[in-house]
Coordinates of C-alpha atoms and ligand atoms in Angstrom, one line a residue:
Chain A
M13 CA -19.5 -38.4 16.0
R14 CA -22.1 -38.8 13.3
L15 CA -22.4 -42.2 11.7
V16 CA -25.2 -43.1 9.3
A17 CA -26.0 -46.8 9.0
E18 CA -27.9 -48.5 6.2
Q19 CA -28.7 -52.2 5.9
N20 CA -28.6 -53.8 2.5
G21 CA -29.2 -57.5 2.5
E22 CA -26.4 -59.0 4.4
I23 CA -24.2 -55.9 4.3
L24 CA -24.4 -53.0 6.8
V25 CA -22.9 -49.8 5.4
V26 CA -21.9 -47.3 8.0
R27 CA -20.9 -43.8 6.7
A28 CA -18.7 -41.7 8.8
M29 CA -20.1 -38.2 8.4
E30 CA -17.2 -36.3 10.1
D31 CA -14.1 -35.1 8.4
R32 CA -11.8 -36.3 11.2
I33 CA -11.5 -39.5 13.2
D34 CA -8.9 -38.3 15.7
A35 CA -7.9 -38.5 19.4
A36 CA -10.8 -36.1 20.2
C37 CA -13.4 -38.5 19.0
A38 CA -11.9 -42.0 18.8
I39 CA -13.6 -43.3 21.8
Q40 CA -16.9 -41.9 20.8
F41 CA -16.4 -43.5 17.4
K42 CA -15.7 -46.9 18.9
D43 CA -18.8 -46.7 21.2
R44 CA -21.1 -45.6 18.4
M45 CA -19.8 -48.4 16.1
R46 CA -20.4 -50.9 18.8
E47 CA -24.0 -49.8 19.2
I48 CA -24.7 -49.7 15.4
T49 CA -23.2 -53.2 14.8
Q50 CA -25.1 -54.9 17.5
D51 CA -27.6 -56.5 15.1
N52 CA -26.1 -59.5 13.5
C53 CA -25.2 -58.4 10.1
P54 CA -22.4 -60.6 8.7
R55 CA -20.5 -57.9 6.7
V56 CA -20.0 -54.4 7.9
V57 CA -18.6 -51.8 5.5
L58 CA -17.3 -48.5 7.0
D59 CA -17.4 -45.9 4.3
M60 CA -14.7 -43.2 5.1
A61 CA -15.1 -41.2 1.9
R62 CA -15.8 -38.0 4.0
V63 CA -13.0 -38.6 6.4
A64 CA -10.1 -36.4 5.4
F65 CA -8.0 -37.1 8.5
L66 CA -7.3 -40.1 10.7
D67 CA -4.6 -40.1 13.3
S68 CA -3.2 -43.1 15.2
S69 CA -6.0 -42.9 17.8
G70 CA -8.5 -43.1 15.1
L71 CA -6.7 -46.0 13.5
G72 CA -6.6 -47.7 16.8
A73 CA -10.3 -47.3 17.1
V74 CA -11.0 -48.7 13.7
V75 CA -8.8 -51.7 14.6
A76 CA -10.7 -52.1 17.9
V77 CA -14.0 -52.2 16.0
M78 CA -12.6 -54.9 13.7
K79 CA -11.5 -57.0 16.6
A80 CA -14.8 -56.6 18.4
L81 CA -16.6 -58.0 15.3
A82 CA -14.1 -60.9 14.8
P83 CA -14.0 -63.8 14.5
D84 CA -17.6 -64.2 13.3
R85 CA -18.0 -60.9 11.4
R86 CA -15.8 -58.8 9.3
L87 CA -15.1 -55.1 9.1
E88 CA -14.5 -53.8 5.6
L89 CA -13.5 -50.3 4.6
S90 CA -14.3 -48.1 1.6
G91 CA -13.6 -44.7 0.2
L92 CA -10.3 -44.0 1.9
T93 CA -9.1 -40.5 1.1
A94 CA -5.4 -39.9 0.3
N95 CA -4.2 -39.0 3.7
V96 CA -6.2 -41.7 5.5
Q97 CA -4.8 -44.2 3.0
K98 CA -1.3 -43.1 3.8
V99 CA -1.8 -43.9 7.5
F100 CA -3.1 -47.4 6.6
R101 CA -0.3 -48.0 4.2
L102 CA 2.5 -46.9 6.5
T103 CA 1.2 -48.9 9.5
R104 CA 0.7 -52.0 7.2
M105 CA -3.0 -52.0 8.2
D106 CA -3.9 -51.9 4.5
S107 CA -3.0 -55.6 4.5
V108 CA -5.2 -56.4 7.4
F109 CA -8.5 -54.9 6.2
V110 CA -10.5 -55.5 3.0
I111 CA -10.4 -52.1 1.5
H112 CA -12.8 -51.1 -1.3
A113 CA -12.3 -48.1 -3.5
E114 CA -16.0 -47.5 -3.3
V115 CA -18.9 -48.9 -1.3
P116 CA -19.3 -52.5 -2.8
D117 CA -21.5 -52.9 -5.8
G118 CA -25.2 -52.7 -5.5
L119 CA -24.9 -50.5 -2.4
R120 CA -24.0 -47.3 -4.1
H121 CA -27.6 -46.2 -4.2
A122 CA -27.6 -46.4 -0.5
G123 CA -26.2 -42.8 -0.2
Chain B
M19 CA 21.5 -1.1 -8.4
A20 CA 22.8 -4.4 -9.3
C21 CA 24.4 -5.2 -5.9
M22 CA 23.2 -8.6 -4.8
A23 CA 26.0 -9.2 -2.3
Y24 CA 23.6 -10.2 0.5
P25 CA 21.0 -12.6 -0.6
S26 CA 19.4 -12.5 2.8
A27 CA 16.9 -15.4 3.0
A28 CA 13.8 -14.3 4.9
H29 CA 11.8 -17.2 6.2
L30 CA 8.1 -17.4 7.1
C31 CA 6.9 -19.0 10.2
A32 CA 3.6 -19.7 11.9
Q33 CA 2.9 -20.2 15.6
V34 CA 0.1 -21.2 17.9
V35 CA -0.3 -21.9 21.6
I36 CA -2.9 -24.3 22.8
P37 CA -4.0 -25.9 26.0
A38 CA -3.1 -29.6 26.3
D39 CA -6.4 -31.1 25.4
P40 CA -7.6 -33.2 22.4
L41 CA -10.1 -30.7 21.1
A42 CA -7.6 -27.9 21.4
V43 CA -5.2 -30.0 19.4
R44 CA -7.8 -30.2 16.7
E45 CA -8.5 -26.5 16.7
G46 CA -4.9 -25.6 16.9
L47 CA -4.1 -27.7 13.9
K48 CA -7.0 -26.2 12.0
A49 CA -5.7 -22.7 12.9
L50 CA -2.2 -23.6 11.7
F51 CA -3.4 -25.3 8.5
D52 CA -5.5 -22.2 7.7
T53 CA -2.5 -19.9 7.6
I54 CA -1.1 -18.9 4.2
L55 CA 2.2 -20.6 5.3
L56 CA 0.6 -24.1 5.3
R57 CA -1.9 -23.4 2.6
S58 CA 1.1 -22.8 0.3
L59 CA 2.2 -26.4 0.7
P60 CA 1.2 -29.1 -1.9
E61 CA -1.8 -31.1 -0.7
D62 CA 0.0 -34.3 0.1
R63 CA 2.7 -32.5 2.1
R64 CA 0.0 -30.7 4.1
G65 CA -1.5 -34.1 4.8
T66 CA 1.8 -35.5 6.0
A67 CA 2.5 -32.5 8.2
E68 CA -0.9 -32.8 9.8
I69 CA -0.3 -36.5 10.7
V70 CA 3.1 -35.9 12.2
L71 CA 2.0 -32.8 14.2
A72 CA -1.2 -34.5 15.4
E73 CA 0.7 -37.5 16.6
A74 CA 3.3 -35.4 18.4
L75 CA 0.6 -33.2 20.0
N76 CA -1.6 -36.2 21.0
N77 CA 1.4 -37.8 22.8
I78 CA 2.0 -34.7 24.7
V79 CA -1.6 -34.3 25.8
E80 CA -1.8 -38.0 26.8
H81 CA 1.7 -38.6 28.3
A82 CA 3.5 -35.4 29.1
Y83 CA 0.3 -33.8 30.6
A84 CA -1.0 -37.0 32.0
R85 CA -1.1 -35.5 35.6
H86 CA -1.6 -31.8 35.1
S87 CA -2.8 -29.3 32.6
G88 CA -0.7 -26.7 30.7
D89 CA 0.0 -25.2 27.3
I90 CA 1.7 -26.4 24.1
E91 CA 3.5 -24.0 21.8
I92 CA 3.9 -25.0 18.2
T93 CA 6.2 -23.1 15.8
L94 CA 6.6 -23.9 12.2
D95 CA 9.4 -22.4 10.1
L96 CA 9.6 -22.7 6.4
R97 CA 13.3 -22.9 5.7
G98 CA 14.0 -23.5 2.0
P99 CA 12.3 -26.8 1.1
D100 CA 11.8 -27.8 4.8
L101 CA 9.2 -27.1 7.3
V102 CA 11.0 -27.0 10.6
C103 CA 8.7 -27.9 13.4
R104 CA 9.3 -27.1 17.1
I105 CA 6.9 -28.2 19.9
L106 CA 7.4 -27.0 23.5
D107 CA 5.5 -28.2 26.5
S108 CA 5.9 -27.9 30.3
G109 CA 4.8 -31.5 31.0
L110 CA 6.6 -34.5 32.3
P111 CA 9.9 -35.4 30.7
M112 CA 10.1 -38.3 28.2
P113 CA 10.9 -41.6 30.0
K114 CA 14.7 -41.7 30.4
E115 CA 14.7 -38.3 28.5
T116 CA 14.9 -40.2 25.3
L117 CA 12.6 -40.6 22.3
P118 CA 10.5 -43.8 22.2
E119 CA 11.6 -46.2 19.5
G120 CA 8.3 -46.5 17.7
R121 CA 8.7 -49.9 16.1
L122 CA 5.8 -51.4 14.2
I123 CA 4.7 -54.7 15.9
A124 CA 3.8 -57.3 13.3
R125 CA 0.9 -59.5 14.4
A126 CA -0.3 -62.6 12.5
D127 CA -3.9 -62.8 13.7
V128 CA -6.6 -60.3 14.1
S129 CA -7.3 -60.8 17.8
N130 CA -3.7 -59.7 18.6
L131 CA -3.6 -56.6 16.4
P132 CA -2.2 -53.6 18.3
E133 CA -4.7 -50.8 18.9
G134 CA -2.1 -48.2 19.7
G135 CA 1.6 -47.5 19.6
F136 CA 1.5 -46.2 16.0
G137 CA 2.2 -42.7 17.1
W138 CA 6.0 -42.6 17.2
F139 CA 6.2 -45.0 14.3
L140 CA 4.4 -42.5 12.1
I141 CA 6.4 -39.5 13.4
R142 CA 9.6 -41.4 12.7
A143 CA 8.5 -42.6 9.3
L144 CA 7.4 -39.2 8.0
S145 CA 9.9 -36.8 9.6
R146 CA 13.7 -36.1 9.5
D147 CA 16.2 -34.8 12.1
L148 CA 13.8 -35.8 14.9
D149 CA 15.2 -34.5 18.2
Y150 CA 14.1 -34.3 21.8
R151 CA 15.6 -32.3 24.5
R152 CA 14.8 -30.9 27.9
V153 CA 15.3 -27.2 28.0
G154 CA 14.6 -25.0 31.0
G155 CA 12.2 -27.5 32.5
R156 CA 10.4 -27.9 29.3
N157 CA 10.2 -30.6 26.6
L158 CA 11.4 -29.5 23.1
L159 CA 10.6 -31.8 20.3
S160 CA 11.8 -30.8 16.9
F161 CA 11.8 -32.3 13.4
R162 CA 11.9 -31.4 9.7
L163 CA 9.3 -32.2 7.1
N164 CA 10.0 -32.0 3.4
T165 CA 7.5 -29.7 1.8
Q166 CA 8.2 -30.3 -1.9
Q167 CA 8.8 -33.8 -3.2
A168 CA 6.4 -36.6 -2.1
M169 CA 8.6 -39.1 -0.3
V170 CA 5.8 -41.5 0.8
Chain C
M11 CA -18.3 -31.4 15.1
A12 CA -19.5 -28.0 16.2
C13 CA -17.1 -27.6 19.1
M14 CA -15.4 -24.3 18.8
A15 CA -14.3 -24.0 22.5
Y16 CA -10.7 -23.2 21.5
P17 CA -10.5 -20.5 18.9
S18 CA -6.7 -20.9 18.9
A19 CA -5.3 -18.0 17.0
A20 CA -2.3 -19.0 14.9
H21 CA -0.1 -16.2 13.8
L22 CA 2.2 -15.9 10.9
C23 CA 5.7 -14.5 11.2
A24 CA 8.7 -13.7 9.0
Q25 CA 12.3 -13.5 10.0
V26 CA 15.6 -12.5 8.5
V27 CA 19.2 -12.2 9.8
I28 CA 21.5 -9.7 8.1
P29 CA 25.0 -8.3 8.7
A30 CA 25.0 -4.7 9.9
D31 CA 25.6 -2.8 6.7
P32 CA 23.5 -0.4 4.6
L33 CA 23.4 -2.7 1.5
A34 CA 22.4 -5.7 3.7
V35 CA 19.6 -3.6 5.2
R36 CA 18.3 -3.0 1.7
E37 CA 18.5 -6.6 0.7
G38 CA 17.1 -7.8 4.0
L39 CA 14.1 -5.5 3.6
K40 CA 13.6 -6.7 0.1
A41 CA 13.6 -10.3 1.3
L42 CA 11.1 -9.5 4.1
F43 CA 8.8 -7.5 1.8
D44 CA 8.9 -10.4 -0.7
T45 CA 7.4 -12.9 1.7
I46 CA 3.7 -13.6 1.5
L47 CA 3.3 -12.2 5.0
L48 CA 4.2 -8.7 3.9
R49 CA 2.8 -9.1 0.4
S50 CA -0.6 -9.6 2.1
L51 CA -0.6 -6.1 3.6
P52 CA -2.3 -3.1 1.9
E53 CA 0.1 -1.1 -0.2
D54 CA 0.3 2.0 2.1
R55 CA 0.8 -0.2 5.2
R56 CA 3.7 -1.9 3.4
G57 CA 5.1 1.5 2.7
T58 CA 4.8 2.6 6.3
A59 CA 6.4 -0.7 7.5
E60 CA 9.3 -0.2 5.2
I61 CA 10.0 3.3 6.4
V62 CA 9.9 2.4 10.1
L63 CA 12.0 -0.8 9.7
A64 CA 14.5 1.0 7.5
E65 CA 14.9 3.8 10.0
A66 CA 15.4 1.4 12.9
L67 CA 17.9 -0.7 11.0
N68 CA 19.9 2.2 9.7
N69 CA 20.2 3.5 13.2
I70 CA 21.6 0.2 14.4
V71 CA 24.1 0.0 11.5
E72 CA 25.2 3.6 12.1
H73 CA 25.2 3.9 15.9
A74 CA 25.0 0.4 17.6
Y75 CA 27.5 -1.1 15.2
A76 CA 29.6 2.1 14.9
R77 CA 32.7 0.4 16.3
H78 CA 32.4 -3.3 15.3
S79 CA 30.5 -5.5 12.9
G80 CA 27.8 -8.0 13.7
D81 CA 24.3 -9.3 12.8
I82 CA 20.8 -7.9 13.1
E83 CA 17.8 -10.2 13.6
I84 CA 14.4 -9.0 12.4
T85 CA 11.2 -10.8 13.3
L86 CA 7.8 -9.7 12.2
D87 CA 4.7 -11.3 13.7
L88 CA 1.2 -10.7 12.3
R89 CA -1.0 -10.6 15.4
G90 CA -4.6 -9.8 14.5
P91 CA -4.5 -6.3 12.9
D92 CA -0.9 -5.6 14.1
L93 CA 2.5 -6.4 12.7
V94 CA 4.6 -6.9 15.8
C95 CA 8.2 -6.0 14.9
R96 CA 11.2 -7.1 17.0
I97 CA 14.8 -6.2 16.1
L98 CA 17.8 -7.7 18.0
D99 CA 21.4 -6.5 17.6
S100 CA 24.6 -7.2 19.6
G101 CA 25.9 -3.6 19.2
L102 CA 26.5 -0.8 21.7
P103 CA 23.6 0.0 24.0
M104 CA 21.4 3.0 23.4
P105 CA 22.8 6.1 25.2
K106 CA 21.5 5.9 28.9
E107 CA 19.7 2.8 27.7
T108 CA 16.7 4.9 26.7
L109 CA 15.1 5.6 23.4
P110 CA 16.1 8.9 21.8
E111 CA 13.2 11.5 21.8
G112 CA 13.1 12.1 18.1
R113 CA 11.6 15.6 18.1
L114 CA 11.2 17.5 14.9
I115 CA 13.3 20.6 14.9
A116 CA 11.5 23.5 13.2
R117 CA 13.8 25.8 11.3
A118 CA 12.8 29.1 9.6
D119 CA 15.5 29.5 7.0
V120 CA 16.8 27.1 4.5
S121 CA 20.5 27.4 5.5
N122 CA 19.6 26.0 8.9
L123 CA 17.5 23.0 7.8
P124 CA 18.4 19.8 9.6
E125 CA 19.9 17.1 7.3
G126 CA 19.4 14.3 9.8
G127 CA 17.7 13.4 13.0
F128 CA 14.5 12.4 11.2
G129 CA 14.9 8.7 12.0
W130 CA 13.5 8.5 15.5
F131 CA 10.8 11.0 14.7
L132 CA 9.5 8.9 11.8
I133 CA 9.7 5.7 13.9
R134 CA 7.7 7.3 16.7
A135 CA 5.2 8.9 14.4
L136 CA 4.4 5.7 12.5
S137 CA 4.6 3.0 15.2
R138 CA 2.9 2.1 18.5
D139 CA 4.1 0.5 21.8
L140 CA 7.7 1.4 20.9
D141 CA 10.0 -0.3 23.4
Y142 CA 13.7 -0.6 23.9
R143 CA 15.5 -2.9 26.3
R144 CA 18.8 -4.5 26.9
V145 CA 18.5 -8.3 27.0
G146 CA 21.4 -10.7 27.5
G147 CA 23.9 -8.1 26.2
R148 CA 21.8 -7.4 23.2
N149 CA 19.5 -4.5 22.1
L150 CA 15.9 -5.4 21.7
L151 CA 13.8 -2.8 19.9
S152 CA 10.1 -3.6 19.5
F153 CA 7.0 -1.8 18.2
R154 CA 3.7 -2.5 16.6
L155 CA 2.4 -1.3 13.2
N156 CA -1.2 -1.2 12.2
T157 CA -1.7 -3.3 9.1
Q158 CA -5.3 -2.4 8.3
Q159 CA -6.5 1.1 8.5
A160 CA -4.5 4.0 7.1
M161 CA -3.7 6.3 10.0
V162 CA -1.4 8.7 8.2
Chain D
M29 CA 23.1 6.0 -8.4
R30 CA 21.8 6.7 -11.9
L31 CA 20.7 10.3 -12.4
V32 CA 19.7 11.6 -15.9
A33 CA 19.9 15.3 -16.4
E34 CA 18.3 17.4 -19.1
Q35 CA 18.6 21.1 -19.6
N36 CA 15.5 22.9 -20.8
G37 CA 15.9 26.7 -21.1
E38 CA 16.5 27.9 -17.5
I39 CA 15.4 24.6 -15.9
L40 CA 17.6 21.6 -15.3
V41 CA 15.5 18.4 -14.9
V42 CA 17.3 15.6 -13.1
R43 CA 15.6 12.3 -13.1
A44 CA 16.4 9.8 -10.4
M45 CA 16.5 6.4 -12.1
E46 CA 16.7 4.2 -9.0
D47 CA 13.8 2.9 -7.0
R48 CA 15.4 3.8 -3.7
I49 CA 17.2 6.7 -2.2
D50 CA 18.3 5.2 1.1
A51 CA 21.2 5.0 3.5
A52 CA 23.1 2.8 1.1
C53 CA 23.2 5.4 -1.6
A54 CA 22.5 8.8 0.0
I55 CA 26.1 10.0 -0.1
Q56 CA 26.5 8.9 -3.7
F57 CA 23.2 10.7 -4.6
K58 CA 24.5 13.9 -2.9
D59 CA 27.8 13.8 -4.7
R60 CA 26.3 13.1 -8.1
M61 CA 23.8 15.9 -7.7
R62 CA 26.6 18.3 -6.8
E63 CA 28.4 17.4 -10.0
I64 CA 25.3 17.6 -12.2
T65 CA 24.3 21.0 -10.8
Q66 CA 27.7 22.7 -11.2
D67 CA 26.6 24.5 -14.3
N68 CA 24.7 27.6 -13.4
C69 CA 21.1 26.7 -14.1
P70 CA 18.8 28.9 -12.0
R71 CA 16.1 26.2 -11.4
V72 CA 16.7 22.6 -10.7
V73 CA 13.8 20.1 -10.7
L74 CA 14.5 16.6 -9.2
D75 CA 12.0 14.2 -10.7
M76 CA 11.4 11.4 -8.3
A77 CA 8.6 9.6 -10.2
R78 CA 10.7 6.4 -10.2
V79 CA 11.7 6.5 -6.5
A80 CA 9.4 4.2 -4.6
F81 CA 11.3 4.5 -1.3
L82 CA 13.1 7.3 0.5
D83 CA 14.4 6.9 4.1
S84 CA 15.6 9.7 6.4
S85 CA 19.1 9.5 5.0
G86 CA 17.7 10.0 1.5
L87 CA 15.7 12.9 2.8
G88 CA 18.7 14.4 4.5
A89 CA 20.6 14.1 1.2
V90 CA 17.8 15.9 -0.7
V91 CA 17.9 18.7 1.9
A92 CA 21.6 18.9 1.7
V93 CA 21.4 19.3 -2.1
M94 CA 18.8 22.1 -1.6
K95 CA 21.1 23.9 0.9
A96 CA 24.0 23.6 -1.5
L97 CA 22.1 25.4 -4.2
A98 CA 20.7 28.1 -1.9
P99 CA 20.6 31.0 -1.7
D100 CA 21.0 31.7 -5.4
R101 CA 19.3 28.7 -6.8
R102 CA 16.3 26.6 -6.0
L103 CA 15.7 22.8 -5.8
E104 CA 12.2 21.8 -6.8
L105 CA 10.8 18.3 -6.7
S106 CA 8.3 16.5 -8.9
G107 CA 6.6 13.1 -9.2
L108 CA 6.7 12.1 -5.5
T109 CA 5.3 8.6 -5.1
A110 CA 2.9 7.9 -2.2
N111 CA 5.5 6.5 0.2
V112 CA 8.0 9.3 -0.5
Q113 CA 5.3 11.9 -0.1
K114 CA 4.5 10.4 3.3
V115 CA 8.1 11.0 4.5
F116 CA 8.0 14.6 3.2
R117 CA 4.7 15.3 4.8
L118 CA 5.5 13.8 8.2
T119 CA 8.8 15.7 8.5
R120 CA 7.1 18.9 7.3
M121 CA 9.6 19.1 4.5
D122 CA 6.6 19.4 2.1
S123 CA 6.4 23.0 3.2
V124 CA 10.1 23.7 2.5
F125 CA 10.3 22.5 -1.1
V126 CA 8.3 23.5 -4.2
I127 CA 6.7 20.2 -5.1
H128 CA 5.2 19.6 -8.5
A129 CA 2.8 16.8 -9.3
E130 CA 4.6 16.4 -12.6
V131 CA 7.7 17.8 -14.2
P132 CA 6.8 21.5 -14.9
D133 CA 5.0 22.3 -18.1
G134 CA 6.9 22.3 -21.4
L135 CA 9.4 19.8 -20.0
R136 CA 7.3 16.7 -20.2
H137 CA 8.7 15.7 -23.6
A138 CA 12.1 15.6 -22.0
G139 CA 11.6 11.9 -21.0
Ligands
LIG206 N1 5.6 -36.1 25.5 C1 5.8 -37.2 26.2 N2 6.2 -37.2 27.4 C2 6.4 -38.3 28.1 N3 6.3 -39.5 27.6 C3 5.9 -39.7 26.4 C4 5.6 -38.5 25.6 N4 5.3 -39.0 24.4 C5 5.3 -40.3 24.4 N5 5.7 -40.8 25.6 C6 5.9 -42.2 25.8 O1 5.8 -42.8 24.5 C7 4.9 -43.8 24.5 C8 3.7 -43.6 23.6 O2 4.0 -44.0 22.3 P1 3.0 -44.0 21.1 O3 3.7 -44.8 20.0 O4 2.5 -42.7 20.7 O5 1.8 -44.9 21.6 P2 0.4 -44.5 22.1 O6 -0.5 -44.7 21.0 O7 0.2 -45.4 23.3 O8 0.4 -43.0 22.5 C9 4.5 -44.1 25.9 O9 5.2 -45.2 26.3 C10 4.9 -42.9 26.7 O10 5.5 -43.2 27.9
LIG207 N1 20.7 1.3 18.1 C1 21.3 2.4 18.7 N2 22.3 2.2 19.5 C2 22.8 3.2 20.1 N3 22.5 4.5 19.9 C3 21.6 4.8 19.0 C4 20.9 3.7 18.4 N4 20.1 4.2 17.6 C5 20.1 5.6 17.7 N5 21.0 5.9 18.6 C6 21.2 7.3 19.0 O1 20.1 8.0 18.4 C7 20.5 9.2 17.7 C8 20.2 9.1 16.2 O2 18.8 9.5 16.0 P1 18.2 9.7 14.5 O3 17.0 10.5 14.8 O4 18.0 8.4 13.8 O5 19.2 10.6 13.7 P2 20.3 10.2 12.7 O6 19.7 10.6 11.4 O7 21.5 11.1 13.0 O8 20.6 8.8 12.7 C9 22.0 9.3 17.9 O9 22.1 10.3 18.8 C10 22.4 8.0 18.5 O10 23.2 8.2 19.6

């Protein structure tokens, strides 16, 4: 599970580099996210622009990461691809997360 | 000859057999979605098919084969506008031999958000004619997916 | 992820069910050969497949269903370089439940030339792993056709 | 079963206009050929350039037509397509018939 993190002021952008977050790697994803977000950065943005597929295990892992950051810190999402968006919408999780179309302004150079 | 008395409808299918294991599910889906059968579907229908099949297969790996290993056979039949999906496993039967309900549990605060239980909800939301039965000591799960018009 | 531990081979198939009747055979072959499965074969392999399938189906119409009507189910599976063909009918069993030999009868003069009996010869000459068995009161004929290299 | 006949000197050219001579039309083919060849033309050429498929029933019918013409008259063939040629070759019938690549010279305008 390759995740690339980049700090930018008070925002930590984590880019998921795999094309799937599924049952085969959900636990690995959760563990790596936990390591990466140990430093106290108030906002964490998970950029999923490269993730073409997310199943319910992957969704569960993203929810778990959000819960681990709460209540002090927030997990925001960006770059949801069509099929990933569908899973968030159907499960109503799109109303639980702050979802950006792209990595928030001023961070786009961080690619 | 103008005789068209028998408009026999041939249908295409694709099949794969995988061991019950999360990586095999991933590879099996990849193999299926690489066939011309599935490459012929519109992009969003492919996406929906992959979600439903992945959820069904993950459940089998996790629950039906919780105590032993075995194979899963996936057969997809393109029948007119529908992709008819059949999944056979030799694992434990479904509790009470009935399909789980798969309701979405609404939670007000973040600390109570569910981290699982979305599987059957997604399968039910995206498929039609969902059916489960025990045949010859095996689990047969079947459902239909629309391959043409985007419904979601 | 680089894990390729499960190179699950998905295979494509095509199926059609037809009534046992010469025109239905023609239409059923047309439907099968119009599927992307068969359109993906090289031209001469398509030709060979059509000969073998037509001969097998014509025999069933003529002999197995000589006394009553019924259906024929044809399933084609693309397995690696082979097209695995299975034909099921509910007609009379093969005499002695064995495959006819299908020898070519050489004749010196025109007036003695055979006008039939080429069917099994062609099937045997163009297919591999030809097998006949009676299953559940039905005839199951199966064989493999090479889809890649021209052998004839 | 559409067959188009054209007389040219001592040769009768019969063009099969269908793309198949198979079990569904073999008898019809035999009957129509018998009608067409009733006039006493010494050579009969069956042009099969449009026939993409011939099964063993079709082959049997072609053989029957030849036998009906013998011993006084001959049935020749022309324009065998690849798949039809394969059936003639495998069954050794290519050695029994006179097979022309095209309708014999001087008859090509007859199309
Ligand atoms: N193939 C199966 N065989 C037996 N039980 C199953 C099977 N699939 C699912 N179950 C049952 O369904 C439930 C899982 O539902 P699901 O919505 O997918 O949640 P989860 O995310 O926990 O897998 C479990 O309670 C389990 O008992
Ligand atoms: N499906 C079948 N069921 C029963 N008998 C069959 C079947 N197919 C072929 N036969 C037998 O095979 C022989 C036909 O062989 P074939 O070489 O095709 O010649 P023909 O051109 O007369 O059909 C017959 O003797 C018939 O008894």
